PDB file of N, CA, C and O in Angstrom:
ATOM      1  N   UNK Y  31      15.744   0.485 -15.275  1.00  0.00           N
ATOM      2  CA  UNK Y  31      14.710   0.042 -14.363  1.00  0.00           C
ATOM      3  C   UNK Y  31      13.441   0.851 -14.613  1.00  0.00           C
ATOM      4  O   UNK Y  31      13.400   1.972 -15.120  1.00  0.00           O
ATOM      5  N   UNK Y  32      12.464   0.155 -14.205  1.00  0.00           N
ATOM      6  CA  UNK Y  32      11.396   0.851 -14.581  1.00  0.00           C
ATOM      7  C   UNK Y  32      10.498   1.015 -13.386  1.00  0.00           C
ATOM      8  O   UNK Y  32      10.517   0.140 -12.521  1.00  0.00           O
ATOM      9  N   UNK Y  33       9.403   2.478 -13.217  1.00  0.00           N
ATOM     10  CA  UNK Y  33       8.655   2.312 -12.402  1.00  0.00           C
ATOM     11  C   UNK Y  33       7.512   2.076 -12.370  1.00  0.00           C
ATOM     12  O   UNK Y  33       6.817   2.574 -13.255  1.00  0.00           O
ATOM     13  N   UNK Y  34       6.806   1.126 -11.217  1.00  0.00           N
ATOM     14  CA  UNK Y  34       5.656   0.669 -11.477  1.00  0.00           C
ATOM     15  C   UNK Y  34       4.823   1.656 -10.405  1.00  0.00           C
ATOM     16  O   UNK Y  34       5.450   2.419  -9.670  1.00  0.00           O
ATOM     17  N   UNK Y  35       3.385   1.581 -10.376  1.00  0.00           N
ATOM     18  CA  UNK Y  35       2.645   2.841  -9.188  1.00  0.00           C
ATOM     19  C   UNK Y  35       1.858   1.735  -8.875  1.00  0.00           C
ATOM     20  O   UNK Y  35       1.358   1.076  -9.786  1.00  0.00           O
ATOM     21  N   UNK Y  36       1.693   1.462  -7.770  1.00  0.00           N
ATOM     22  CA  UNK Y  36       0.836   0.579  -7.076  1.00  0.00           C
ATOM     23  C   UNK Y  36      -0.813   1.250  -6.984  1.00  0.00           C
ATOM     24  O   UNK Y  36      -0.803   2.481  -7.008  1.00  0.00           O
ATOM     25  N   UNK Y  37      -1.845   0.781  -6.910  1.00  0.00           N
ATOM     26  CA  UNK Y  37      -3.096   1.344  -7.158  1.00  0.00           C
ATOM     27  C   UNK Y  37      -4.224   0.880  -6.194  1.00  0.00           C
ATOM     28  O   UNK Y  37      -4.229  -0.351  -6.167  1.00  0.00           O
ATOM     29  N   UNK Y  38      -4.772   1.187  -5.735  1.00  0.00           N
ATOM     30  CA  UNK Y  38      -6.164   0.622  -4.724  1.00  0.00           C
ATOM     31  C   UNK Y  38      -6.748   0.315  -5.379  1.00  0.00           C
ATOM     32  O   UNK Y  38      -7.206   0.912  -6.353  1.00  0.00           O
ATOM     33  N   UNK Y  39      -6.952  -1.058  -4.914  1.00  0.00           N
ATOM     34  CA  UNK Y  39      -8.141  -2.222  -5.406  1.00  0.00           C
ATOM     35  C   UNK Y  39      -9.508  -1.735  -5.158  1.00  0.00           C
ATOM     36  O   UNK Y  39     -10.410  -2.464  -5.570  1.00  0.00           O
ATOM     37  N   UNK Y  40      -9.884  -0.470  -4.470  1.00  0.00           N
ATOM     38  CA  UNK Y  40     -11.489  -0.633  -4.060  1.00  0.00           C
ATOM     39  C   UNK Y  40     -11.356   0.242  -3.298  1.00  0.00           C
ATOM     40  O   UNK Y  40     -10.527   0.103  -2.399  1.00  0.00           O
ATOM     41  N   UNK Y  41     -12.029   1.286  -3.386  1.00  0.00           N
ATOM     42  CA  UNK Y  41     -12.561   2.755  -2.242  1.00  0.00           C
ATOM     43  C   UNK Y  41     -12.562   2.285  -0.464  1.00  0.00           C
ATOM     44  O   UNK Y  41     -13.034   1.351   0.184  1.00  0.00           O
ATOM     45  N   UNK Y  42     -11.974   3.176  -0.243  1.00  0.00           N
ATOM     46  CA  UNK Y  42     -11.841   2.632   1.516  1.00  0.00           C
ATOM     47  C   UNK Y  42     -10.604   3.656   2.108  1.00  0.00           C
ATOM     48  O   UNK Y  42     -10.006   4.469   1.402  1.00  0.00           O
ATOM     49  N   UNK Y  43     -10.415   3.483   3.226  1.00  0.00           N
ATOM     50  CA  UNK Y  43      -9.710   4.063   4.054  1.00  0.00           C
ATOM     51  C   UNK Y  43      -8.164   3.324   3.778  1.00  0.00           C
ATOM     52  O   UNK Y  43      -8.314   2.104   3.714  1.00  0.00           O
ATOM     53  N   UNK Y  44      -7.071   3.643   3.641  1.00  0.00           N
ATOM     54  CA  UNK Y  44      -5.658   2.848   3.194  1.00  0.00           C
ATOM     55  C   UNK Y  44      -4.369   3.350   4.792  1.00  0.00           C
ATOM     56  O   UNK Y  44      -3.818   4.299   5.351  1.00  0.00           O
ATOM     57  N   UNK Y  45      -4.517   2.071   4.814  1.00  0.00           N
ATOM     58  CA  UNK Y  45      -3.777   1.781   6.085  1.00  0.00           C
ATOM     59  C   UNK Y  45      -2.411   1.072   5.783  1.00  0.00           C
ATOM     60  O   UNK Y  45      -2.492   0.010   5.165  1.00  0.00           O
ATOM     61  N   UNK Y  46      -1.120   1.540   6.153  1.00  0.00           N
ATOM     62  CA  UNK Y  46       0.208   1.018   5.935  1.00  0.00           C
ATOM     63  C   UNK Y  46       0.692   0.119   6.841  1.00  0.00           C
ATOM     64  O   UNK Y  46       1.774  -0.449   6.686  1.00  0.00           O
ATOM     65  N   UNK Y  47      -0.337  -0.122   8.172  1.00  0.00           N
ATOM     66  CA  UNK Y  47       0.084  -0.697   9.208  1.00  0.00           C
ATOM     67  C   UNK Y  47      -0.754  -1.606  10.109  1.00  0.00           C
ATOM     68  O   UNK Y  47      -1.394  -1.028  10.987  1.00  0.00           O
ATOM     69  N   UNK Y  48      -0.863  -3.068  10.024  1.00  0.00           N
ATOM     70  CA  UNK Y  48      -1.672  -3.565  10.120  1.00  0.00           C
ATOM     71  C   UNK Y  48      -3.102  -3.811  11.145  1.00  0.00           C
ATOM     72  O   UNK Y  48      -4.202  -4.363  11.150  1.00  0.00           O
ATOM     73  N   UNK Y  49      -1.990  -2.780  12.160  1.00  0.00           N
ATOM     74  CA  UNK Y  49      -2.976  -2.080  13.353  1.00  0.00           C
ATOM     75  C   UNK Y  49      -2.167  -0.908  14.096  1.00  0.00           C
ATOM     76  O   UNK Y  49      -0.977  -0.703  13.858  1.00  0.00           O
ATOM     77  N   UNK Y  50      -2.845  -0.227  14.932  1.00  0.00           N
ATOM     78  CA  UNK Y  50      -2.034   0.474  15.550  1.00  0.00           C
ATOM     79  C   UNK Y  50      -1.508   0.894  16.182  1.00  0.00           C
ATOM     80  O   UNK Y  50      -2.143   1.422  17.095  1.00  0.00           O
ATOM     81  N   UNK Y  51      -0.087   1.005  16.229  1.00  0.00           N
ATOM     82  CA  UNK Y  51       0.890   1.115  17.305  1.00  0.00           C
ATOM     83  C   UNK Y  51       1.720  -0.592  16.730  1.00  0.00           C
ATOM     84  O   UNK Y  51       2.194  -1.487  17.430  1.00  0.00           O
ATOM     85  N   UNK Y  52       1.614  -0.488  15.305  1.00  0.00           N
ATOM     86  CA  UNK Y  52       2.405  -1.599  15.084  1.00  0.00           C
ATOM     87  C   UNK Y  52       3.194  -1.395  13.910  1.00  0.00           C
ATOM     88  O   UNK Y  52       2.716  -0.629  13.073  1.00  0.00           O
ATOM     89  N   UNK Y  53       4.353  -1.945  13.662  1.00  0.00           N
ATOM     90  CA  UNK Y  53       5.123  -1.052  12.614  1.00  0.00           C
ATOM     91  C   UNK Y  53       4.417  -1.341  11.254  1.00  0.00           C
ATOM     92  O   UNK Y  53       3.534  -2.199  11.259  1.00  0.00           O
ATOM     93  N   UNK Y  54       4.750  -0.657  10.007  1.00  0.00           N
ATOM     94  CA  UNK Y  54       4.120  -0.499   8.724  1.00  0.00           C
ATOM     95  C   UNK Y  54       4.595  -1.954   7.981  1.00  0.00           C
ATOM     96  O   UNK Y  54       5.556  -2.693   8.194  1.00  0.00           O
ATOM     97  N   UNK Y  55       3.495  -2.017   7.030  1.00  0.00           N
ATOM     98  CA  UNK Y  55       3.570  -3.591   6.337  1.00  0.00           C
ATOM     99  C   UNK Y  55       5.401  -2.924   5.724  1.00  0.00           C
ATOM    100  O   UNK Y  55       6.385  -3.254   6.386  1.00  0.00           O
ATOM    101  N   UNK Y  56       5.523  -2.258   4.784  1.00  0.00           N
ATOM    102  CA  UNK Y  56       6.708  -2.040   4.280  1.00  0.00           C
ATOM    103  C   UNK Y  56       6.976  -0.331   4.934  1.00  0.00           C
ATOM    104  O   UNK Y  56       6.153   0.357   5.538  1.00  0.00           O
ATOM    105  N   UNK Y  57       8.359   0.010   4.576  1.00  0.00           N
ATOM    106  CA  UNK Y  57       8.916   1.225   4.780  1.00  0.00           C
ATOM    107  C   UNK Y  57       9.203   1.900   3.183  1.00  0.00           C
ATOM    108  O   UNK Y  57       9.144   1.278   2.122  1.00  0.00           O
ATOM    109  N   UNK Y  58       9.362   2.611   3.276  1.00  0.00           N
ATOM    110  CA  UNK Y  58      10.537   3.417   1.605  1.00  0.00           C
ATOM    111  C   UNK Y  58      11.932   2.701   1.957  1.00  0.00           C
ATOM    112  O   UNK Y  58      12.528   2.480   3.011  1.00  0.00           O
ATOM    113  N   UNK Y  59      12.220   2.400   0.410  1.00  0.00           N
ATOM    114  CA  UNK Y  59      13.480   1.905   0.871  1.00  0.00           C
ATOM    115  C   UNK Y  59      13.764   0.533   0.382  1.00  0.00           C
ATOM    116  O   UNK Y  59      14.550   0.087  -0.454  1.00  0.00           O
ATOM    117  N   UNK Y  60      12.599  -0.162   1.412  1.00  0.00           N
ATOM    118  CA  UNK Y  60      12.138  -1.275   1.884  1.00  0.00           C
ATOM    119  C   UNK Y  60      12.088  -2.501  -0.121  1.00  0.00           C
ATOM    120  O   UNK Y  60      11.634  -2.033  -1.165  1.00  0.00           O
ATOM    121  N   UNK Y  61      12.562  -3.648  -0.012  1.00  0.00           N
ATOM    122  CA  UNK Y  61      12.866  -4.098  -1.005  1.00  0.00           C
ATOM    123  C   UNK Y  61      11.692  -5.627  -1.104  1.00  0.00           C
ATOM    124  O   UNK Y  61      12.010  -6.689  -0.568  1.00  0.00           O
ATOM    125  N   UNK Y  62      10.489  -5.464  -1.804  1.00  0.00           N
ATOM    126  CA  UNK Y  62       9.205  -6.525  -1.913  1.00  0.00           C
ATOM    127  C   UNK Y  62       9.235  -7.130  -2.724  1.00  0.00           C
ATOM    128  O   UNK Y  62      10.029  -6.901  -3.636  1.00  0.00           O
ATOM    129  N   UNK Y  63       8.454  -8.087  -2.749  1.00  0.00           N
ATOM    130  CA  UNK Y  63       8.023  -9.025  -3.914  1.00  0.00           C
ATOM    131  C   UNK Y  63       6.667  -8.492  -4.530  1.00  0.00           C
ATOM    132  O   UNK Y  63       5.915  -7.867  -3.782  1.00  0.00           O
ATOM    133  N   UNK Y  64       6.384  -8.657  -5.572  1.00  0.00           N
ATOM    134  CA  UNK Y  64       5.601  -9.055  -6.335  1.00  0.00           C
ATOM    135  C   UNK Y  64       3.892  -9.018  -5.268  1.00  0.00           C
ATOM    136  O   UNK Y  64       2.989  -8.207  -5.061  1.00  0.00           O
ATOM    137  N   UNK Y  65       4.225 -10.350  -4.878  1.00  0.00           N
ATOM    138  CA  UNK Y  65       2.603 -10.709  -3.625  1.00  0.00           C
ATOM    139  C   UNK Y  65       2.855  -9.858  -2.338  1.00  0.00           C
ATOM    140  O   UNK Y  65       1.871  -9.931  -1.602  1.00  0.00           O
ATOM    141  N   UNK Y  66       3.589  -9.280  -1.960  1.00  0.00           N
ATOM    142  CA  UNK Y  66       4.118  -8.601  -0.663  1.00  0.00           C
ATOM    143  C   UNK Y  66       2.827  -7.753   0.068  1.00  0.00           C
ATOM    144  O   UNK Y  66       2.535  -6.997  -0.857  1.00  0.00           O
ATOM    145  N   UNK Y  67       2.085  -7.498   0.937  1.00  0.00           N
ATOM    146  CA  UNK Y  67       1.411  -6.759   1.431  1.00  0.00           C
ATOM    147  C   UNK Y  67       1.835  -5.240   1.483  1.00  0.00           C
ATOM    148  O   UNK Y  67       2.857  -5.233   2.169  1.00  0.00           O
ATOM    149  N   UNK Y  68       1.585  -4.117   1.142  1.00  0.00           N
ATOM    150  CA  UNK Y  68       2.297  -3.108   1.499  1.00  0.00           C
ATOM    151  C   UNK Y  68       1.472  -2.056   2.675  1.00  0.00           C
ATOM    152  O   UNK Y  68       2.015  -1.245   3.425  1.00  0.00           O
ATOM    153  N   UNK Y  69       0.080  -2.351   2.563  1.00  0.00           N
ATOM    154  CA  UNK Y  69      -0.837  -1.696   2.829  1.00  0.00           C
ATOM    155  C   UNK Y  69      -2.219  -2.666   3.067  1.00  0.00           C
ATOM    156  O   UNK Y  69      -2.208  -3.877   2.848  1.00  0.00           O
ATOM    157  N   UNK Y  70      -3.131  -2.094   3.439  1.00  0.00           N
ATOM    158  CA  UNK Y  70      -4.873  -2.636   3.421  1.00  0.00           C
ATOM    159  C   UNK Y  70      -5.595  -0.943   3.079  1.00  0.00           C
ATOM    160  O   UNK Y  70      -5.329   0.258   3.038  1.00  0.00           O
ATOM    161  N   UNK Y  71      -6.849  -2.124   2.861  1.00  0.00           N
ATOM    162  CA  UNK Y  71      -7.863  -0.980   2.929  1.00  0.00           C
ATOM    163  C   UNK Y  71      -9.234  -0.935   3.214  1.00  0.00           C
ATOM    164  O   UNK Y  71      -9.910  -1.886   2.823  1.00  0.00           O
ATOM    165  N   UNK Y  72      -9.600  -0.319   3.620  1.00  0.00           N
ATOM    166  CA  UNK Y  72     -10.815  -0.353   4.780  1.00  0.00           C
ATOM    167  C   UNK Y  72     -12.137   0.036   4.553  1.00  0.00           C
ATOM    168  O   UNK Y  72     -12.297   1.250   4.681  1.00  0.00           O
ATOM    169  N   UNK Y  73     -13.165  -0.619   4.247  1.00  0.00           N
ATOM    170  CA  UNK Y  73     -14.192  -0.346   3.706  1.00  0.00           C
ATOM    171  C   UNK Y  73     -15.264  -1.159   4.684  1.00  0.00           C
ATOM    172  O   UNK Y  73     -15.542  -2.356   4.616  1.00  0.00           O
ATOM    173  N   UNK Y  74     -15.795  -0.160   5.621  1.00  0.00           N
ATOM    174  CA  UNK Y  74     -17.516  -1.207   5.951  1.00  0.00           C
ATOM    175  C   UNK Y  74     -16.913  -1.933   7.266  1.00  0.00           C
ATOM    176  O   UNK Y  74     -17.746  -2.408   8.038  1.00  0.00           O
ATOM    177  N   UNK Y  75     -15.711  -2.048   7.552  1.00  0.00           N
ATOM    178  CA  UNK Y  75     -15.182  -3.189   8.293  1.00  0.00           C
ATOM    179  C   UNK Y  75     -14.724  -4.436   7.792  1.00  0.00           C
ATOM    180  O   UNK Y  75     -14.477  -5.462   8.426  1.00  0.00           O
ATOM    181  N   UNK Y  76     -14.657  -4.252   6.765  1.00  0.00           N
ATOM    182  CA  UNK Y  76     -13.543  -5.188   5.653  1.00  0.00           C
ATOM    183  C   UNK Y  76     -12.237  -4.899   5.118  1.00  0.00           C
ATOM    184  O   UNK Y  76     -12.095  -3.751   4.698  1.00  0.00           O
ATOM    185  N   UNK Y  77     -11.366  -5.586   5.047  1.00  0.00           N
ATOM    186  CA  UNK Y  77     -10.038  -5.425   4.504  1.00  0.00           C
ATOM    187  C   UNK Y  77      -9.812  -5.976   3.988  1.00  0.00           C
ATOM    188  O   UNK Y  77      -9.702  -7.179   4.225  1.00  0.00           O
ATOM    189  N   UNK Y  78      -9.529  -5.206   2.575  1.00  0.00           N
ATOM    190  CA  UNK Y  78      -8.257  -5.757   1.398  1.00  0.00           C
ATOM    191  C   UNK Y  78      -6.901  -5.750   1.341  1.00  0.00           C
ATOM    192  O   UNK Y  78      -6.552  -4.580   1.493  1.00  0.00           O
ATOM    193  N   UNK Y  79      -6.074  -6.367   1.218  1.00  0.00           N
ATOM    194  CA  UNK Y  79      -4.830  -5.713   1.313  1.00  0.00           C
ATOM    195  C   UNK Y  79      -4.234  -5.510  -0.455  1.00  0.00           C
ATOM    196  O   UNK Y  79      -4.677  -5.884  -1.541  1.00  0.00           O
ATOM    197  N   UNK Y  80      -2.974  -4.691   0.002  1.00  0.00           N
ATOM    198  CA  UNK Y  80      -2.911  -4.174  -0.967  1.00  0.00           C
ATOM    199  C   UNK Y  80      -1.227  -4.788  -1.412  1.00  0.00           C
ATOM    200  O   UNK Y  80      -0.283  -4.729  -0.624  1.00  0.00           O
ATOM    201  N   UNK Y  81      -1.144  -5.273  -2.608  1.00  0.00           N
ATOM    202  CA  UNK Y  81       0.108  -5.777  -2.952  1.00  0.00           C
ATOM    203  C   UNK Y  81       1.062  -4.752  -3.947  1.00  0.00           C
ATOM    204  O   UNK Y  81       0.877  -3.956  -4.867  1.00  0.00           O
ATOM    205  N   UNK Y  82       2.081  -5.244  -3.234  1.00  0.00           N
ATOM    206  CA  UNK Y  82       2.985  -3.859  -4.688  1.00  0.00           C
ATOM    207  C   UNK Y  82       2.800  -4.737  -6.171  1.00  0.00           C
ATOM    208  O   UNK Y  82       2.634  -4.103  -7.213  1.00  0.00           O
ATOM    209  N   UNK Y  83       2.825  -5.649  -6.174  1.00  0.00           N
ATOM    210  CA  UNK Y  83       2.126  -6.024  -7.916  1.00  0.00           C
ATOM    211  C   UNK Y  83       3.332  -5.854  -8.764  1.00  0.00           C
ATOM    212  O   UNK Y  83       3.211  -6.240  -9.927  1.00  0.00           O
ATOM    213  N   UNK Y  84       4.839  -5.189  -8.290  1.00  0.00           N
ATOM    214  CA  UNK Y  84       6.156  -6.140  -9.281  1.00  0.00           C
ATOM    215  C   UNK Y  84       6.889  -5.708  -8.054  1.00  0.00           C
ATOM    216  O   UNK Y  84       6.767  -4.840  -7.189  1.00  0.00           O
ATOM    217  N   UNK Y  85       7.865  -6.878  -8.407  1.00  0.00           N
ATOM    218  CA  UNK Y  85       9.301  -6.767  -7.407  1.00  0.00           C
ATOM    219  C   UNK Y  85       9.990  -5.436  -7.362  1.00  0.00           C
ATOM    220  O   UNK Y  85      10.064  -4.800  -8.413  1.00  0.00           O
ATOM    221  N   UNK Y  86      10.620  -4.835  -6.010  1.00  0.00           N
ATOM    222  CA  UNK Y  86      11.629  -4.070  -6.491  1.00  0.00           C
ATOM    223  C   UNK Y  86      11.839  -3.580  -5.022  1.00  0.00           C
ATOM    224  O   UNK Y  86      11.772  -4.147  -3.932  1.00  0.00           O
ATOM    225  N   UNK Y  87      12.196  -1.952  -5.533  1.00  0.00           N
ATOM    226  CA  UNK Y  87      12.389  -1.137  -3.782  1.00  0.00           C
ATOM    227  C   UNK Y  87      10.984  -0.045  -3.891  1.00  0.00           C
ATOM    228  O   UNK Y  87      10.593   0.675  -4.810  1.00  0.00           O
ATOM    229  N   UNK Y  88      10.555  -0.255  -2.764  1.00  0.00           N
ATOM    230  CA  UNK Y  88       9.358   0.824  -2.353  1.00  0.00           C
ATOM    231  C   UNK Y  88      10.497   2.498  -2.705  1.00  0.00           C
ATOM    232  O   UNK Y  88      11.537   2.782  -2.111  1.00  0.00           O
ATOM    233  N   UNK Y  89       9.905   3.205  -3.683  1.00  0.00           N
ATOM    234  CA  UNK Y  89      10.009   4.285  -3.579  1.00  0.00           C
ATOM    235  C   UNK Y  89      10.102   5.770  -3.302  1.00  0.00           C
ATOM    236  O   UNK Y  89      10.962   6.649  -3.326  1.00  0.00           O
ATOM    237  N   UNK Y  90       7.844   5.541  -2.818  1.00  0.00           N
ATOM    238  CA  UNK Y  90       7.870   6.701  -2.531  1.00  0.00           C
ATOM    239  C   UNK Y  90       6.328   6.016  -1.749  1.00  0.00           C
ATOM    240  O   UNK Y  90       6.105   4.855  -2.091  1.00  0.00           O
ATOM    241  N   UNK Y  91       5.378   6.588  -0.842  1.00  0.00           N
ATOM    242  CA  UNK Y  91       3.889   6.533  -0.174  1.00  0.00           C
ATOM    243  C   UNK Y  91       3.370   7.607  -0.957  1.00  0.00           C
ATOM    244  O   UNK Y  91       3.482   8.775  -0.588  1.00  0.00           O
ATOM    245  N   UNK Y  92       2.792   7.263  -2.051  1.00  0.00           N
ATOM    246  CA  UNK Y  92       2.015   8.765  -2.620  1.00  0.00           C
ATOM    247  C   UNK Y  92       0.594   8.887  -1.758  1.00  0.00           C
ATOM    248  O   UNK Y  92       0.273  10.076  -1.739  1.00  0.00           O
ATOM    249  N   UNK Y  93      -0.190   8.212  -1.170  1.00  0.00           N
ATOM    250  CA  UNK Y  93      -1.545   7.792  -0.334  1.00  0.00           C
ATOM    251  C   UNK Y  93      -0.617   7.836   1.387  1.00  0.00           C
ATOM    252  O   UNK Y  93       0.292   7.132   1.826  1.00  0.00           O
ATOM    253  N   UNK Y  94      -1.418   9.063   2.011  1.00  0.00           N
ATOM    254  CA  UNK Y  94      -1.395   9.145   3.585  1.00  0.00           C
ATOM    255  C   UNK Y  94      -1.827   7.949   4.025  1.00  0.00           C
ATOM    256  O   UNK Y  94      -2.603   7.176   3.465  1.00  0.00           O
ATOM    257  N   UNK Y  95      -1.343   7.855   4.940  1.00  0.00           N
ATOM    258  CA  UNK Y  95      -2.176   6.701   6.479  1.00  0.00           C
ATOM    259  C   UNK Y  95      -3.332   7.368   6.713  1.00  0.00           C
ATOM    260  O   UNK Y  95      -3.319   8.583   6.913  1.00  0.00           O
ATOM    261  N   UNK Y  96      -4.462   6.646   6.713  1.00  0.00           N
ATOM    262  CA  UNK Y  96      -5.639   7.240   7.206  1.00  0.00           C
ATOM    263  C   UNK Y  96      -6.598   8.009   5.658  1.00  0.00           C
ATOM    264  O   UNK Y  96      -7.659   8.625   5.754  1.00  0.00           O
ATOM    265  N   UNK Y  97      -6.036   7.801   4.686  1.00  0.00           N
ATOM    266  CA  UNK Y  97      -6.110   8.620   3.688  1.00  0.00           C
ATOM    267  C   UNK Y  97      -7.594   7.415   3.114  1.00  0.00           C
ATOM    268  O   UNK Y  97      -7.733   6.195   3.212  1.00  0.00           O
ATOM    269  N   UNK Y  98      -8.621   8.701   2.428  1.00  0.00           N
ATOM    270  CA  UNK Y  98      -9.961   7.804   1.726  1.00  0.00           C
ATOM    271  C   UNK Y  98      -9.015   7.949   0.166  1.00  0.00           C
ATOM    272  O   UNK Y  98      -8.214   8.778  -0.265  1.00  0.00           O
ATOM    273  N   UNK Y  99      -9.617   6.647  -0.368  1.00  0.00           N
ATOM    274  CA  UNK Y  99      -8.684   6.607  -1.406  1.00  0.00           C
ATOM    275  C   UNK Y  99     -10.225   6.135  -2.710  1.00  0.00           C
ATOM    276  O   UNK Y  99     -11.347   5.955  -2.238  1.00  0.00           O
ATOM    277  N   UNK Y 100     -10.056   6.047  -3.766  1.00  0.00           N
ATOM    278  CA  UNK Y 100     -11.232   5.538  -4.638  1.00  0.00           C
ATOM    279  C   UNK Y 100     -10.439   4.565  -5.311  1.00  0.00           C
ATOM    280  O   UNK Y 100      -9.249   4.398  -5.042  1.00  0.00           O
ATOM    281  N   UNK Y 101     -11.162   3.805  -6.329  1.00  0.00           N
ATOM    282  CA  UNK Y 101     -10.601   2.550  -6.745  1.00  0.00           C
ATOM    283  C   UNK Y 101      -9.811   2.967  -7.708  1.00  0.00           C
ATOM    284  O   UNK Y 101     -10.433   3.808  -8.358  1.00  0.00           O
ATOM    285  N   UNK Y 102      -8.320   2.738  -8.305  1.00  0.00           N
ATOM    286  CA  UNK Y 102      -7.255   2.899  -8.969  1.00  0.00           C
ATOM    287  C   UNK Y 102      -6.412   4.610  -8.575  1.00  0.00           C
ATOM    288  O   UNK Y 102      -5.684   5.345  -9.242  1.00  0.00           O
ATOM    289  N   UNK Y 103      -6.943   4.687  -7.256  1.00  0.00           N
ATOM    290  CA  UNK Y 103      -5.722   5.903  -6.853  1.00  0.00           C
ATOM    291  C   UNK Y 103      -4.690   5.042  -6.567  1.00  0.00           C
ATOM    292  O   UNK Y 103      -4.759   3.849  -6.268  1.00  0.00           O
ATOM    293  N   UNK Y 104      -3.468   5.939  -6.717  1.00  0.00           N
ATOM    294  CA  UNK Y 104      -2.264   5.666  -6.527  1.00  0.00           C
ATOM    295  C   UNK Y 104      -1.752   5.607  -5.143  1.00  0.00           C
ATOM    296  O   UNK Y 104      -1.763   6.621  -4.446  1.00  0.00           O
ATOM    297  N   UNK Y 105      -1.245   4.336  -4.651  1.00  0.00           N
ATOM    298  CA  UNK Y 105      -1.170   4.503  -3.210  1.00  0.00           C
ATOM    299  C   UNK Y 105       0.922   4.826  -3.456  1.00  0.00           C
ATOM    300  O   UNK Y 105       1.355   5.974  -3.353  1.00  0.00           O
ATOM    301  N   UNK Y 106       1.713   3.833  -3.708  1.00  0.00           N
ATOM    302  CA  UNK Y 106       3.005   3.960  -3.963  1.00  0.00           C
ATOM    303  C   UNK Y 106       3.427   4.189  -5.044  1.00  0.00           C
ATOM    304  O   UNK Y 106       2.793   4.373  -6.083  1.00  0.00           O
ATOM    305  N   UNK Y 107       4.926   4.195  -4.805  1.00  0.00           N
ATOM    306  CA  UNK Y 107       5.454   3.772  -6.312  1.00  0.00           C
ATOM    307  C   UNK Y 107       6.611   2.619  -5.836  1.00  0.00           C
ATOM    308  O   UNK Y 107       6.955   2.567  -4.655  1.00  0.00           O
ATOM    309  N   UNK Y 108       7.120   1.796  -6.747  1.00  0.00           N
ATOM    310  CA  UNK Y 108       8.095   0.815  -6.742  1.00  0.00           C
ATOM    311  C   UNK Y 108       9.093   0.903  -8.070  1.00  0.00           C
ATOM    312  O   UNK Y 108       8.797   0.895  -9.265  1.00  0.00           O
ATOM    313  N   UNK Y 109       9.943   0.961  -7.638  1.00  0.00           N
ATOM    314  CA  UNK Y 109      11.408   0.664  -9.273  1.00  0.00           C
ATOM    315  C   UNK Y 109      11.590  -0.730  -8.628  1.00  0.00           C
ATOM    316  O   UNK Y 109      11.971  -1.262  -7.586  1.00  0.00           O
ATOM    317  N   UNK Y 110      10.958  -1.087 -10.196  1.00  0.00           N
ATOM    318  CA  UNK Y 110      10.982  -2.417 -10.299  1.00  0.00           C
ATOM    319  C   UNK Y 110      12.020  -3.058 -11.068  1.00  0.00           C
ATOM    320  O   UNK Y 110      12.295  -2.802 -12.240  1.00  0.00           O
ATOM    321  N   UNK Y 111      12.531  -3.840 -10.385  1.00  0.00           N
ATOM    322  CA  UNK Y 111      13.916  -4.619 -10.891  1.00  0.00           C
ATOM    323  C   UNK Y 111      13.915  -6.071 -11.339  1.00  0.00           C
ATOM    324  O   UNK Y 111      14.962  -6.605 -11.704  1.00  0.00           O
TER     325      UNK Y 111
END
């Protein structure tokens, strides 16, 4: 199996949870697709969201909640199956 690192599309604030006081798009563990939301990110009052980009199990959150991120930081990782 191989691992893939999920990456921010675009500088902004990276949020795991689609608001708050609501549970996280995914957990660790947690087993996605490809298009799956895992995260957003917050720029200006706009949101991108953020896809794990290959199938598998969420690994690891390398990017905090609340965390400023720049474009191609590493938010997860996924072993992709």
């Amino acid at each position: 199996m191989s691992e893939h690192t999920v990456r921010s599309p675009m500088p902004g604030v990276f949020y795991r949870c689609p608001a708050p006081g609501r549970p996280p798009f995914a957990e660790i563990g947690a087993t996605v697709t490809a298009d799956q939301t895992i995260g957003i990110i917050e720029v200006m009052k706009q949101f991108a969201e953020v896809k794990a980009g290959a199938p598998g199990r969420v690994t690891a959150f390398i990017a905090e909640n609340d965390a400023l991120l720049g474009p191609g930081d590493p938010v997860a990782t996924i072993e992709a199956g």
